[in-house]
Amino acid sequence: MSFTTSETSPINKDAKDFMPINGTDYVELYVSNAKQAAHYYKSAFGFQSLAYSGLETGNRESESYVVVQDKIRLVLTSPLKSGTVIGKHIDAHGDGVKVTALWVDDATYAYEEAIKRGAESYMEPRVEKDEFGQVVRSGIHTYGEVVHIFVERKDYKGVFLPGYQAWKTDYNPETIGLKFVDHMVGNVHLGRMNHWVEFYEKVMGFKQIMSFDDKDISTEYTALMSKVMSNGNGRIKFPINEPAPGLKKSQVDEYLDFYEGEGVQHIAVATDNIIQTVTDLKNRGVDFLQVPTTYYDVLEERVGKIDEDIDSLRELGILVDRDDEGYLLQIFTKTIQARPTMFFEIIQRKGATSFGKGNFKALFEAIEREQALRGTL
Ligand code: FE2
């Protein structure tokens, strides 16, 4: 199995690819109950059981369930006792993303290059072995408490990583067509966006491919600014948001308050058939942000002719936007844990390489309606 993240992205020729990245290797979330979270991702999002680490594998500190769907691997980790680093992370942030793991050919080289260019070390290169071969992993810090782990797995044939065993179970709900991680968005504090833009440029050799200011992304009440960083082959895209001053509290401020710091705001996952995928997700109990049905009255005027039936899009609440290269369909779940922090985006690209700028206003007004219900606007 290969783990590229985006087949549709343009090659970013300006990016200095001193650190070639093949794709997203896995995303690890620290959660308060990994066993139940894994059940949710299987039942609701159609992930499949892949691997397990815990007491039965000799891990006495924490328990991890790994679920997979096409090229997306999620690791759900909980501590097995009090006073752990993982437990403190959960106490501070609630459930959230700790690790964005990047698949590289040489994890030692990637680490050394990143450190040389100013990255802060999280984990020095280490060789991990079992009967299926060896993996080299290393790691650096990024915004908040999030880390990037470089994974070199060319000499490994096991199910996930050394220390994990295959997770076999009779409960295997069907997949729903999620294919790969399209992009992952970080929320950072006011005035910190450009710092992290420079970090990805300098340390990782990424290039800024898009930027939105508060004129693009603002409603009557709230505003935010965003810059999108991409690696050279376009398989890794990290938009970075910071709040902009508005009349009321922006969604980024709400995130920063409830996450108690900077972190991953949403994971966008790609599908080839968004109507079927979203139908399945809704049938399995996933809640989505809803734009007013008037959004669809002017849709064709705004985006031109599209293949999909507008009535189906209206019924499901799927949004559409067009850029110079084509169009995209997207929809956003409501936040998926106790705190109003992280959520998922489901995206289908039909040529478009952008992020749905034309939908920002309708979308943020939908988020504000949710914030108003929570008393956090
Ligand atoms: Fe997104």
mmCIF file of C-alpha atoms and ligand atoms in Angstrom:
data_model
loop_
_atom_site.group_PDB
_atom_site.id
_atom_site.type_symbol
_atom_site.label_atom_id
_atom_site.label_comp_id
_atom_site.label_asym_id
_atom_site.label_seq_id
_atom_site.Cartn_x
_atom_site.Cartn_y
_atom_site.Cartn_z
ATOM 1 C CA MET A 1 0.000 0.000 0.000
ATOM 2 C CA SER A 2 1.310 3.463 -0.798
ATOM 3 C CA PHE A 3 0.430 6.494 1.276
ATOM 4 C CA THR A 4 0.297 9.535 -0.973
ATOM 5 C CA THR A 5 -2.136 12.139 0.282
ATOM 6 C CA SER A 6 -3.292 14.050 -2.733
ATOM 7 C CA GLU A 7 -3.404 13.003 -6.319
ATOM 8 C CA THR A 8 -4.877 16.255 -7.535
ATOM 9 C CA SER A 9 -2.414 18.819 -6.262
ATOM 10 C CA PRO A 10 -0.252 20.820 -8.614
ATOM 11 C CA ILE A 11 3.479 20.320 -8.358
ATOM 12 C CA ASN A 12 4.775 23.316 -6.474
ATOM 13 C CA LYS A 13 7.939 23.989 -8.472
ATOM 14 C CA ASP A 14 9.056 26.881 -6.278
ATOM 15 C CA ALA A 15 9.267 24.788 -3.130
ATOM 16 C CA LYS A 16 12.788 23.720 -2.258
ATOM 17 C CA ASP A 17 12.346 20.009 -1.798
ATOM 18 C CA PHE A 18 15.366 19.308 0.349
ATOM 19 C CA MET A 19 13.023 17.182 2.405
ATOM 20 C CA PRO A 20 10.998 14.967 0.061
ATOM 21 C CA ILE A 21 7.752 13.818 1.714
ATOM 22 C CA ASN A 22 5.796 10.952 0.179
ATOM 23 C CA GLY A 23 2.566 11.711 2.013
ATOM 24 C CA THR A 24 0.821 11.649 5.382
ATOM 25 C CA ASP A 25 1.857 8.463 7.178
ATOM 26 C CA TYR A 26 -0.599 8.646 10.081
ATOM 27 C CA VAL A 27 -2.393 11.099 12.339
ATOM 28 C CA GLU A 28 -2.317 10.362 16.069
ATOM 29 C CA LEU A 29 -4.955 11.750 18.392
ATOM 30 C CA TYR A 30 -4.662 11.729 22.176
ATOM 31 C CA VAL A 31 -8.159 10.896 23.398
ATOM 32 C CA SER A 32 -9.677 10.077 26.753
ATOM 33 C CA ASN A 33 -11.018 6.686 25.684
ATOM 34 C CA ALA A 34 -9.193 5.173 22.711
ATOM 35 C CA LYS A 35 -11.301 2.031 22.656
ATOM 36 C CA GLN A 36 -14.550 3.958 22.353
ATOM 37 C CA ALA A 37 -13.067 6.505 19.925
ATOM 38 C CA ALA A 38 -11.955 3.662 17.647
ATOM 39 C CA HIS A 39 -15.499 2.295 17.691
ATOM 40 C CA TYR A 40 -16.813 5.737 16.680
ATOM 41 C CA TYR A 41 -14.384 6.093 13.766
ATOM 42 C CA LYS A 42 -15.318 2.606 12.572
ATOM 43 C CA SER A 43 -19.070 2.928 13.026
ATOM 44 C CA ALA A 44 -19.538 6.530 11.953
ATOM 45 C CA PHE A 45 -16.649 7.195 9.537
ATOM 46 C CA GLY A 46 -16.163 3.730 8.034
ATOM 47 C CA PHE A 47 -12.592 3.143 9.212
ATOM 48 C CA GLN A 48 -11.312 -0.439 9.490
ATOM 49 C CA SER A 49 -9.471 -2.091 12.371
ATOM 50 C CA LEU A 50 -5.738 -2.233 11.657
ATOM 51 C CA ALA A 51 -3.465 -2.477 14.692
ATOM 52 C CA TYR A 52 -3.344 -2.385 18.471
ATOM 53 C CA SER A 53 -0.791 -1.602 21.169
ATOM 54 C CA GLY A 54 -1.448 -1.953 24.902
ATOM 55 C CA LEU A 55 -1.047 -4.267 27.870
ATOM 56 C CA GLU A 56 -1.305 -7.366 25.651
ATOM 57 C CA THR A 57 1.642 -6.177 23.542
ATOM 58 C CA GLY A 58 3.762 -5.238 26.541
ATOM 59 C CA ASN A 59 2.873 -1.533 26.524
ATOM 60 C CA ARG A 60 2.080 -0.657 30.146
ATOM 61 C CA GLU A 61 1.902 3.128 29.654
ATOM 62 C CA SER A 62 -0.755 3.650 27.024
ATOM 63 C CA GLU A 63 -3.183 1.949 24.702
ATOM 64 C CA SER A 64 -3.478 2.707 20.983
ATOM 65 C CA TYR A 65 -5.990 1.565 18.392
ATOM 66 C CA VAL A 66 -5.080 2.140 14.744
ATOM 67 C CA VAL A 67 -7.846 2.396 12.151
ATOM 68 C CA VAL A 68 -7.438 2.703 8.399
ATOM 69 C CA GLN A 69 -9.451 3.730 5.355
ATOM 70 C CA ASP A 70 -7.682 3.624 1.996
ATOM 71 C CA LYS A 71 -4.599 5.842 2.566
ATOM 72 C CA ILE A 72 -5.745 7.389 5.871
ATOM 73 C CA ARG A 73 -4.451 5.958 9.145
ATOM 74 C CA LEU A 74 -5.644 7.302 12.498
ATOM 75 C CA VAL A 75 -3.971 6.311 15.762
ATOM 76 C CA LEU A 76 -6.153 6.779 18.853
ATOM 77 C CA THR A 77 -4.157 6.784 22.075
ATOM 78 C CA SER A 78 -5.134 6.916 25.757
ATOM 79 C CA PRO A 79 -2.997 6.613 28.912
ATOM 80 C CA LEU A 80 -3.313 3.555 31.183
ATOM 81 C CA LYS A 81 -2.497 5.431 34.381
ATOM 82 C CA SER A 82 -2.446 8.912 35.881
ATOM 83 C CA GLY A 83 0.299 11.507 35.620
ATOM 84 C CA THR A 84 1.440 10.678 32.072
ATOM 85 C CA VAL A 85 2.444 13.095 29.321
ATOM 86 C CA ILE A 86 -0.532 11.859 27.308
ATOM 87 C CA GLY A 87 -2.883 12.346 30.241
ATOM 88 C CA LYS A 88 -1.658 15.891 30.804
ATOM 89 C CA HIS A 89 -2.177 16.641 27.119
ATOM 90 C CA ILE A 90 -5.767 15.414 27.347
ATOM 91 C CA ASP A 91 -6.334 17.364 30.567
ATOM 92 C CA ALA A 92 -5.120 20.563 28.881
ATOM 93 C CA HIS A 93 -6.670 20.181 25.443
ATOM 94 C CA GLY A 94 -9.385 17.556 25.529
ATOM 95 C CA ASP A 95 -9.270 15.087 22.636
ATOM 96 C CA GLY A 96 -7.072 16.357 19.813
ATOM 97 C CA VAL A 97 -4.304 15.763 17.301
ATOM 98 C CA LYS A 98 -0.843 15.235 18.789
ATOM 99 C CA VAL A 99 1.073 13.852 15.799
ATOM 100 C CA THR A 100 0.993 14.517 12.088
ATOM 101 C CA ALA A 101 3.331 11.816 10.817
ATOM 102 C CA LEU A 102 5.043 12.344 7.483
ATOM 103 C CA TRP A 103 6.195 9.450 5.319
ATOM 104 C CA VAL A 104 9.791 9.998 4.171
ATOM 105 C CA ASP A 105 12.519 7.861 2.584
ATOM 106 C CA ASP A 106 15.109 8.833 5.193
ATOM 107 C CA ALA A 107 13.908 9.855 8.659
ATOM 108 C CA THR A 108 17.445 10.564 9.900
ATOM 109 C CA TYR A 109 18.195 12.921 7.011
ATOM 110 C CA ALA A 110 14.802 14.661 7.346
ATOM 111 C CA TYR A 111 15.401 15.195 11.057
ATOM 112 C CA GLU A 112 18.964 16.456 10.621
ATOM 113 C CA GLU A 113 17.932 18.869 7.857
ATOM 114 C CA ALA A 114 15.018 20.200 9.926
ATOM 115 C CA ILE A 115 17.166 20.651 13.053
ATOM 116 C CA LYS A 116 19.892 22.349 11.016
ATOM 117 C CA ARG A 117 17.258 24.800 9.763
ATOM 118 C CA GLY A 118 16.000 25.646 13.244
ATOM 119 C CA ALA A 119 13.434 23.001 14.232
ATOM 120 C CA GLU A 120 13.057 22.049 17.880
ATOM 121 C CA SER A 121 13.676 18.340 18.498
ATOM 122 C CA TYR A 122 10.838 16.127 19.742
ATOM 123 C CA MET A 123 12.426 12.732 19.126
ATOM 124 C CA GLU A 124 15.913 11.929 17.880
ATOM 125 C CA PRO A 125 16.069 9.332 15.107
ATOM 126 C CA ARG A 126 15.423 5.893 16.564
ATOM 127 C CA VAL A 127 15.346 2.472 14.964
ATOM 128 C CA GLU A 128 12.359 0.359 16.003
ATOM 129 C CA LYS A 129 12.448 -3.357 15.179
ATOM 130 C CA ASP A 130 10.333 -6.479 15.368
ATOM 131 C CA GLU A 131 10.074 -9.725 13.403
ATOM 132 C CA PHE A 132 8.643 -7.822 10.398
ATOM 133 C CA GLY A 133 11.639 -5.547 9.943
ATOM 134 C CA GLN A 134 12.542 -2.075 11.074
ATOM 135 C CA VAL A 135 11.191 1.464 11.004
ATOM 136 C CA VAL A 136 13.161 4.634 11.646
ATOM 137 C CA ARG A 137 11.249 7.493 13.269
ATOM 138 C CA SER A 138 12.272 10.992 14.346
ATOM 139 C CA GLY A 139 10.266 14.054 15.311
ATOM 140 C CA ILE A 140 10.137 17.844 15.565
ATOM 141 C CA HIS A 141 7.799 20.308 17.241
ATOM 142 C CA THR A 142 5.418 22.588 15.355
ATOM 143 C CA TYR A 143 2.688 24.986 16.617
ATOM 144 C CA GLY A 144 1.150 24.395 20.057
ATOM 145 C CA GLU A 145 1.919 20.887 21.321
ATOM 146 C CA VAL A 146 1.591 19.346 17.861
ATOM 147 C CA VAL A 147 4.572 17.422 16.497
ATOM 148 C CA HIS A 148 5.635 16.081 13.123
ATOM 149 C CA ILE A 149 7.096 12.583 13.195
ATOM 150 C CA PHE A 150 9.111 11.466 10.182
ATOM 151 C CA VAL A 151 8.499 7.802 9.376
ATOM 152 C CA GLU A 152 10.888 5.731 7.247
ATOM 153 C CA ARG A 153 9.284 2.362 6.596
ATOM 154 C CA LYS A 154 10.982 0.970 3.486
ATOM 155 C CA ASP A 155 12.403 -1.954 5.502
ATOM 156 C CA TYR A 156 9.159 -2.843 7.247
ATOM 157 C CA LYS A 157 6.485 -5.415 6.346
ATOM 158 C CA GLY A 158 4.407 -5.378 9.525
ATOM 159 C CA VAL A 159 0.831 -4.173 9.858
ATOM 160 C CA PHE A 160 1.702 -0.689 11.235
ATOM 161 C CA LEU A 161 4.790 -0.104 13.397
ATOM 162 C CA PRO A 162 6.959 -2.316 15.618
ATOM 163 C CA GLY A 163 5.207 -2.724 18.973
ATOM 164 C CA TYR A 164 1.798 -3.064 17.370
ATOM 165 C CA GLN A 165 -0.056 -6.278 16.625
ATOM 166 C CA ALA A 166 -2.766 -6.791 14.031
ATOM 167 C CA TRP A 167 -6.187 -5.845 15.395
ATOM 168 C CA LYS A 168 -8.636 -8.539 14.332
ATOM 169 C CA THR A 169 -12.320 -8.217 15.110
ATOM 170 C CA ASP A 170 -15.647 -9.503 13.820
ATOM 171 C CA TYR A 171 -17.114 -5.982 13.852
ATOM 172 C CA ASN A 172 -16.154 -4.401 10.534
ATOM 173 C CA PRO A 173 -18.614 -1.769 9.258
ATOM 174 C CA GLU A 174 -18.251 -0.932 5.581
ATOM 175 C CA THR A 175 -16.001 1.880 4.403
ATOM 176 C CA ILE A 176 -17.644 5.088 3.160
ATOM 177 C CA GLY A 177 -15.176 6.089 0.442
ATOM 178 C CA LEU A 178 -12.682 8.257 2.317
ATOM 179 C CA LYS A 179 -9.399 8.086 0.389
ATOM 180 C CA PHE A 180 -6.591 10.303 1.661
ATOM 181 C CA VAL A 181 -5.828 13.355 3.797
ATOM 182 C CA ASP A 182 -6.244 16.378 1.498
ATOM 183 C CA HIS A 183 -5.079 18.998 4.008
ATOM 184 C CA MET A 184 -4.819 19.654 7.747
ATOM 185 C CA VAL A 185 -5.492 23.090 9.200
ATOM 186 C CA GLY A 186 -3.801 24.626 12.247
ATOM 187 C CA ASN A 187 -5.223 27.410 14.419
ATOM 188 C CA VAL A 188 -2.592 29.695 15.939
ATOM 189 C CA HIS A 189 -2.706 32.803 18.134
ATOM 190 C CA LEU A 190 -3.187 36.324 16.795
ATOM 191 C CA GLY A 191 0.077 37.527 15.295
ATOM 192 C CA ARG A 192 1.596 34.036 15.028
ATOM 193 C CA MET A 193 0.488 32.983 11.544
ATOM 194 C CA ASN A 194 3.502 34.493 9.790
ATOM 195 C CA HIS A 195 5.851 32.904 12.300
ATOM 196 C CA TRP A 196 4.549 29.441 11.367
ATOM 197 C CA VAL A 197 4.498 30.298 7.671
ATOM 198 C CA GLU A 198 8.224 31.070 7.984
ATOM 199 C CA PHE A 199 8.758 27.870 9.969
ATOM 200 C CA TYR A 200 7.307 25.744 7.164
ATOM 201 C CA GLU A 201 9.294 27.704 4.563
ATOM 202 C CA LYS A 202 12.600 27.659 6.353
ATOM 203 C CA VAL A 203 12.571 24.376 8.251
ATOM 204 C CA MET A 204 10.537 22.186 5.907
ATOM 205 C CA GLY A 205 11.109 23.875 2.521
ATOM 206 C CA PHE A 206 7.368 24.417 2.003
ATOM 207 C CA LYS A 207 5.992 27.249 -0.097
ATOM 208 C CA GLN A 208 2.994 29.468 0.503
ATOM 209 C CA ILE A 209 0.467 28.661 -2.235
ATOM 210 C CA MET A 210 -2.485 30.775 -1.101
ATOM 211 C CA SER A 211 -3.450 33.455 1.344
ATOM 212 C CA PHE A 212 -6.729 34.846 2.623
ATOM 213 C CA ASP A 213 -7.122 37.987 4.669
ATOM 214 C CA ASP A 214 -9.981 39.284 6.758
ATOM 215 C CA LYS A 215 -11.601 40.791 3.652
ATOM 216 C CA ASP A 216 -11.916 37.299 2.156
ATOM 217 C CA ILE A 217 -12.911 35.587 5.379
ATOM 218 C CA SER A 218 -15.236 37.765 7.358
ATOM 219 C CA THR A 219 -18.867 38.004 8.284
ATOM 220 C CA GLU A 220 -20.706 40.731 10.112
ATOM 221 C CA TYR A 221 -19.168 39.483 13.369
ATOM 222 C CA THR A 222 -16.000 37.504 12.945
ATOM 223 C CA ALA A 223 -12.905 37.356 10.790
ATOM 224 C CA LEU A 224 -9.816 35.256 10.337
ATOM 225 C CA MET A 225 -6.680 35.196 8.229
ATOM 226 C CA SER A 226 -5.181 32.138 6.620
ATOM 227 C CA LYS A 227 -2.113 31.133 4.614
ATOM 228 C CA VAL A 228 -1.738 27.763 2.940
ATOM 229 C CA MET A 229 1.659 26.057 3.025
ATOM 230 C CA SER A 230 2.468 23.173 0.665
ATOM 231 C CA ASN A 231 5.424 20.878 0.193
ATOM 232 C CA GLY A 232 7.028 20.507 -3.229
ATOM 233 C CA ASN A 233 4.937 17.662 -4.610
ATOM 234 C CA GLY A 234 1.699 19.116 -3.183
ATOM 235 C CA ARG A 235 0.892 16.012 -1.146
ATOM 236 C CA ILE A 236 1.136 17.886 2.151
ATOM 237 C CA LYS A 237 -0.918 21.043 2.556
ATOM 238 C CA PHE A 238 -1.136 22.885 5.869
ATOM 239 C CA PRO A 239 -3.335 25.992 5.956
ATOM 240 C CA ILE A 240 -2.599 28.088 9.068
ATOM 241 C CA ASN A 241 -5.316 30.320 10.543
ATOM 242 C CA GLU A 242 -5.088 33.166 12.972
ATOM 243 C CA PRO A 243 -8.019 35.176 14.322
ATOM 244 C CA ALA A 244 -8.616 38.707 13.063
ATOM 245 C CA PRO A 245 -10.334 41.387 15.141
ATOM 246 C CA GLY A 246 -14.113 41.345 14.656
ATOM 247 C CA LEU A 247 -17.243 42.537 16.413
ATOM 248 C CA LYS A 248 -17.587 39.249 18.250
ATOM 249 C CA LYS A 249 -15.404 36.257 19.107
ATOM 250 C CA SER A 250 -14.165 34.457 15.994
ATOM 251 C CA GLN A 251 -14.293 30.696 15.579
ATOM 252 C CA VAL A 252 -10.488 30.621 15.836
ATOM 253 C CA ASP A 253 -10.666 32.445 19.191
ATOM 254 C CA GLU A 254 -13.278 29.962 20.374
ATOM 255 C CA TYR A 255 -10.978 27.104 19.367
ATOM 256 C CA LEU A 256 -7.936 28.642 21.082
ATOM 257 C CA ASP A 257 -9.968 29.211 24.269
ATOM 258 C CA PHE A 258 -11.393 25.704 24.449
ATOM 259 C CA TYR A 259 -8.292 23.870 23.212
ATOM 260 C CA GLU A 260 -6.296 26.047 25.611
ATOM 261 C CA GLY A 261 -3.705 26.669 22.946
ATOM 262 C CA GLU A 262 -2.804 26.257 19.325
ATOM 263 C CA GLY A 263 -3.667 23.026 17.542
ATOM 264 C CA VAL A 264 -5.186 21.205 14.592
ATOM 265 C CA GLN A 265 -8.571 22.682 13.712
ATOM 266 C CA HIS A 266 -9.695 20.298 10.986
ATOM 267 C CA ILE A 267 -8.616 17.323 8.949
ATOM 268 C CA ALA A 268 -9.898 17.401 5.368
ATOM 269 C CA VAL A 269 -10.382 13.962 3.845
ATOM 270 C CA ALA A 270 -10.981 13.323 0.156
ATOM 271 C CA THR A 271 -13.656 11.215 -1.493
ATOM 272 C CA ASP A 272 -14.483 10.444 -5.142
ATOM 273 C CA ASN A 273 -18.220 10.506 -4.469
ATOM 274 C CA ILE A 274 -19.185 13.100 -1.905
ATOM 275 C CA ILE A 275 -22.924 12.553 -2.289
ATOM 276 C CA GLN A 276 -22.611 8.869 -1.358
ATOM 277 C CA THR A 277 -20.014 9.500 1.361
ATOM 278 C CA VAL A 278 -22.061 12.227 3.062
ATOM 279 C CA THR A 279 -25.267 10.177 2.754
ATOM 280 C CA ASP A 280 -23.480 7.316 4.545
ATOM 281 C CA LEU A 281 -22.020 9.619 7.217
ATOM 282 C CA LYS A 282 -25.446 11.117 7.939
ATOM 283 C CA ASN A 283 -27.040 7.671 8.130
ATOM 284 C CA ARG A 284 -24.348 6.737 10.656
ATOM 285 C CA GLY A 285 -25.071 9.722 12.881
ATOM 286 C CA VAL A 286 -22.455 12.309 11.871
ATOM 287 C CA ASP A 287 -23.731 15.910 12.188
ATOM 288 C CA PHE A 288 -22.800 18.581 9.646
ATOM 289 C CA LEU A 289 -22.887 22.357 9.553
ATOM 290 C CA GLN A 290 -25.928 23.469 7.602
ATOM 291 C CA VAL A 291 -26.051 26.501 5.324
ATOM 292 C CA PRO A 292 -29.438 28.118 4.539
ATOM 293 C CA THR A 293 -31.225 26.518 1.566
ATOM 294 C CA THR A 294 -31.095 29.929 -0.168
ATOM 295 C CA TYR A 295 -27.403 29.113 -0.771
ATOM 296 C CA TYR A 296 -28.577 26.736 -3.500
ATOM 297 C CA ASP A 297 -30.900 29.225 -5.218
ATOM 298 C CA VAL A 298 -27.917 31.078 -6.693
ATOM 299 C CA LEU A 299 -25.461 28.169 -6.785
ATOM 300 C CA GLU A 300 -25.468 27.497 -10.513
ATOM 301 C CA GLU A 301 -25.223 31.229 -11.216
ATOM 302 C CA ARG A 302 -22.108 31.367 -9.036
ATOM 303 C CA VAL A 303 -20.253 28.175 -10.030
ATOM 304 C CA GLY A 304 -21.698 27.386 -13.457
ATOM 305 C CA LYS A 305 -22.572 23.929 -14.718
ATOM 306 C CA ILE A 306 -21.657 20.996 -12.462
ATOM 307 C CA ASP A 307 -22.150 17.233 -12.798
ATOM 308 C CA GLU A 308 -24.030 16.798 -9.534
ATOM 309 C CA ASP A 309 -27.758 17.134 -8.982
ATOM 310 C CA ILE A 310 -28.356 20.415 -7.091
ATOM 311 C CA ASP A 311 -31.332 18.954 -5.206
ATOM 312 C CA SER A 312 -29.116 16.221 -3.741
ATOM 313 C CA LEU A 313 -26.508 18.791 -2.742
ATOM 314 C CA ARG A 314 -29.196 20.948 -1.116
ATOM 315 C CA GLU A 315 -30.651 18.007 0.767
ATOM 316 C CA LEU A 316 -27.235 17.037 2.147
ATOM 317 C CA GLY A 317 -25.906 20.595 2.607
ATOM 318 C CA ILE A 318 -22.850 20.071 0.381
ATOM 319 C CA LEU A 319 -21.091 23.291 -0.699
ATOM 320 C CA VAL A 320 -19.554 24.002 -4.114
ATOM 321 C CA ASP A 321 -16.858 26.421 -5.236
ATOM 322 C CA ARG A 322 -14.984 27.001 -8.476
ATOM 323 C CA ASP A 323 -11.485 28.246 -9.276
ATOM 324 C CA ASP A 324 -9.506 28.597 -12.522
ATOM 325 C CA GLU A 325 -8.806 24.871 -12.685
ATOM 326 C CA GLY A 326 -12.192 23.368 -11.911
ATOM 327 C CA TYR A 327 -14.571 23.028 -9.011
ATOM 328 C CA LEU A 328 -14.741 21.344 -5.636
ATOM 329 C CA LEU A 329 -17.458 20.054 -3.354
ATOM 330 C CA GLN A 330 -17.052 20.239 0.415
ATOM 331 C CA ILE A 331 -18.898 19.914 3.704
ATOM 332 C CA PHE A 332 -17.871 20.316 7.331
ATOM 333 C CA THR A 333 -18.880 18.175 10.291
ATOM 334 C CA LYS A 334 -19.792 19.788 13.563
ATOM 335 C CA THR A 335 -17.036 19.487 16.170
ATOM 336 C CA ILE A 336 -16.575 15.825 17.096
ATOM 337 C CA GLN A 337 -15.551 15.790 20.760
ATOM 338 C CA ALA A 338 -16.701 17.320 24.044
ATOM 339 C CA ARG A 339 -14.926 20.632 23.464
ATOM 340 C CA PRO A 340 -15.892 22.797 20.440
ATOM 341 C CA THR A 341 -12.480 22.332 18.823
ATOM 342 C CA MET A 342 -11.660 19.843 16.059
ATOM 343 C CA PHE A 343 -13.874 18.825 13.147
ATOM 344 C CA PHE A 344 -13.593 17.064 9.792
ATOM 345 C CA GLU A 345 -14.049 18.337 6.260
ATOM 346 C CA ILE A 346 -15.147 16.006 3.474
ATOM 347 C CA ILE A 347 -13.890 17.233 0.098
ATOM 348 C CA GLN A 348 -14.208 16.105 -3.510
ATOM 349 C CA ARG A 349 -11.986 17.903 -5.993
ATOM 350 C CA LYS A 350 -13.027 18.090 -9.629
ATOM 351 C CA GLY A 351 -10.005 19.957 -10.916
ATOM 352 C CA ALA A 352 -10.038 22.738 -8.325
ATOM 353 C CA THR A 353 -6.883 23.036 -6.230
ATOM 354 C CA SER A 354 -8.149 25.784 -3.908
ATOM 355 C CA PHE A 355 -9.998 25.589 -0.576
ATOM 356 C CA GLY A 356 -13.509 26.915 -1.137
ATOM 357 C CA LYS A 357 -13.073 30.675 -0.690
ATOM 358 C CA GLY A 358 -16.509 31.296 -2.232
ATOM 359 C CA ASN A 359 -18.074 29.323 0.631
ATOM 360 C CA PHE A 360 -16.321 31.026 3.513
ATOM 361 C CA LYS A 361 -19.069 33.557 4.237
ATOM 362 C CA ALA A 362 -21.978 31.082 4.229
ATOM 363 C CA LEU A 363 -19.872 28.634 6.186
ATOM 364 C CA PHE A 364 -18.754 31.027 8.879
ATOM 365 C CA GLU A 365 -22.292 32.267 9.344
ATOM 366 C CA ALA A 366 -23.258 28.622 9.919
ATOM 367 C CA ILE A 367 -20.426 28.299 12.473
ATOM 368 C CA GLU A 368 -21.586 31.492 14.188
ATOM 369 C CA ARG A 369 -25.079 30.037 14.583
ATOM 370 C CA GLU A 370 -23.473 27.072 16.377
ATOM 371 C CA GLN A 371 -21.331 29.432 18.484
ATOM 372 C CA ALA A 372 -24.433 31.427 19.438
ATOM 373 C CA LEU A 373 -26.077 28.201 20.671
ATOM 374 C CA ARG A 374 -22.977 27.503 22.781
ATOM 375 C CA GLY A 375 -22.907 31.064 24.111
ATOM 376 C CA THR A 376 -19.374 31.530 22.759
ATOM 377 C CA LEU A 377 -19.939 34.079 19.963
HETATM 378 FE FE FE2 B 1 -10.309 22.859 4.810
#
